[in-house]
Amino acid sequence: MTKITEAAIEADPKLPVIRMTRDFAATPEQLFRAHTDPGLFARWVGPEGTDTRIDHWDARTGGSWRYVSVLDGTEYWFRGTFHEVRPDRIVQTFTYEDDPDGVALETLWFEDLGEGRTRLRAQSLVDSFEGRDAWLRSGMETGVNEGYAKLERLLRDDAV
């Protein structure tokens, strides 16, 4: 039986921040590639049944990105800017286009645990506690966990 690992998702009580942590059977280089290669990213991001198409993707410091995820016939557009892209860390903005004022600053860290395992830590700083709590109520936990499960399958199948 395969154990399904879920991300630990926590809301900071003092700041409008969401923190996520998940371990993967992968190297930091593999996880970095999965987050910066648009073809790979589109294959795993979002909940099961999501079809993601990349509009543009320039994964470099100063670059930008935009994609659409289609779920049950509804389009969800997202965009952002890569502020820093390096092998151990990505800093980017994240905006859901139906809420253009709700820009989050996200940081992802790829921590080498040794023996082919990596801890992915992510932090999203939003503009208010209300905005943070709306994210948490939106079903993001399902999207995060189902997306990471798809990524885990890609890693297991040596697609990354």
XYZ file of C-alpha atoms in Angstrom:
160
model
C 0.000 0.000 0.000
C 1.313 3.456 -0.942
C 1.201 6.063 1.796
C -0.263 9.375 0.635
C 1.604 12.321 2.098
C -0.309 15.529 2.603
C 1.065 19.002 2.956
C 1.039 20.604 6.373
C -0.843 23.878 5.888
C -0.767 26.436 8.690
C -2.070 29.962 9.132
C 0.192 32.240 11.119
C -1.795 33.698 14.061
C 0.070 37.031 13.983
C 0.575 37.666 10.252
C -1.597 37.173 7.148
C 0.636 34.286 6.078
C -0.013 30.707 4.998
C 2.848 28.224 5.394
C 2.994 24.814 3.714
C 5.479 21.993 4.128
C 5.684 18.684 2.275
C 8.430 16.098 1.839
C 9.049 14.426 -1.519
C 11.044 11.404 -2.663
C 13.008 13.609 -5.053
C 16.109 15.736 -5.237
C 15.982 19.521 -4.853
C 16.931 19.753 -8.539
C 13.891 17.679 -9.536
C 11.512 19.822 -7.479
C 13.079 23.013 -8.799
C 12.602 21.752 -12.368
C 8.973 20.783 -11.650
C 8.331 24.380 -10.529
C 10.210 26.133 -13.359
C 9.607 23.973 -16.460
C 6.238 25.092 -17.859
C 5.440 21.728 -19.454
C 6.014 19.887 -16.192
C 4.275 22.499 -14.070
C 1.123 22.286 -16.195
C 1.004 18.515 -15.660
C 0.787 18.622 -11.875
C -0.570 21.944 -10.627
C -4.094 22.005 -9.208
C -6.729 19.463 -8.274
C -7.468 16.224 -10.113
C -9.349 16.800 -13.346
C -7.720 20.177 -13.955
C -6.401 20.964 -17.434
C -3.723 23.660 -17.200
C -2.479 25.623 -20.205
C 0.474 27.991 -20.036
C -0.112 31.423 -21.612
C 3.490 32.520 -21.034
C 6.312 31.398 -18.763
C 9.701 33.025 -18.212
C 11.137 31.321 -15.112
C 14.074 33.601 -14.418
C 14.732 36.424 -11.993
C 12.637 39.305 -13.354
C 10.498 37.030 -15.531
C 6.755 36.530 -15.418
C 4.156 33.841 -15.892
C 0.462 33.371 -16.666
C -1.630 30.238 -16.959
C -5.215 29.073 -17.023
C -6.573 26.062 -15.186
C -9.819 24.622 -16.495
C -11.940 22.559 -14.119
C -15.433 21.362 -15.040
C -15.538 23.830 -17.939
C -14.680 26.888 -15.810
C -11.489 28.833 -16.482
C -9.351 30.123 -13.618
C -6.568 32.506 -14.699
C -3.461 33.129 -12.598
C -0.428 35.359 -13.139
C 2.679 36.566 -11.400
C 6.249 37.747 -11.546
C 9.358 35.795 -10.666
C 11.318 38.070 -8.336
C 14.115 35.595 -7.687
C 14.764 32.192 -9.222
C 17.664 30.142 -7.930
C 18.123 26.386 -7.337
C 17.259 26.483 -3.619
C 14.551 29.178 -3.640
C 11.883 30.829 -5.774
C 10.289 34.148 -4.833
C 7.269 35.189 -6.884
C 4.010 37.060 -6.815
C 0.760 35.153 -7.268
C -2.532 36.664 -8.412
C -5.872 35.018 -9.156
C -7.140 37.249 -11.951
C -10.745 37.318 -10.658
C -9.292 39.037 -7.572
C -6.648 41.354 -9.094
C -6.126 43.268 -5.844
C -5.293 40.057 -3.956
C -1.598 39.795 -4.800
C 0.392 37.379 -2.649
C 4.150 37.235 -2.219
C 5.234 33.596 -2.261
C 8.547 32.050 -1.331
C 9.379 28.394 -1.972
C 12.427 26.675 -0.482
C 13.860 23.320 -1.600
C 15.629 21.750 1.385
C 17.833 18.728 0.703
C 17.117 16.058 3.335
C 19.647 13.617 1.873
C 19.050 10.140 0.486
C 17.033 11.499 -2.460
C 14.464 13.331 -0.320
C 13.580 17.014 -0.307
C 11.395 19.160 1.912
C 9.414 21.787 0.046
C 8.513 24.743 2.232
C 6.259 27.488 0.910
C 5.067 30.724 2.416
C 2.360 33.017 1.014
C 2.007 36.528 2.418
C -1.361 38.052 1.528
C -2.659 41.586 2.086
C -4.987 40.900 5.013
C -6.205 38.310 7.482
C -9.534 38.324 5.634
C -7.772 37.532 2.363
C -5.742 34.776 3.991
C -8.815 33.219 5.552
C -10.678 33.403 2.226
C -7.821 31.444 0.619
C -8.065 28.821 3.334
C -11.847 28.528 2.846
C -11.527 28.374 -0.962
C -10.602 24.700 -1.095
C -6.920 25.446 -1.657
C -6.018 22.500 0.587
C -7.610 20.085 -1.907
C -5.862 21.726 -4.848
C -2.505 21.727 -3.086
C -2.696 18.114 -1.925
C -4.086 16.701 -5.176
C -1.536 18.702 -7.175
C 1.340 17.469 -5.033
C 0.036 13.892 -5.378
C 0.198 14.324 -9.177
C 3.735 15.681 -8.820
C 4.686 12.697 -6.649
C 3.442 10.346 -9.412
C 5.481 12.216 -12.040
C 8.556 11.935 -9.836
C 7.935 8.226 -9.226
C 7.535 7.636 -12.976
C 10.827 9.484 -13.675
C 9.020 12.148 -15.701
C 10.878 14.929 -13.849
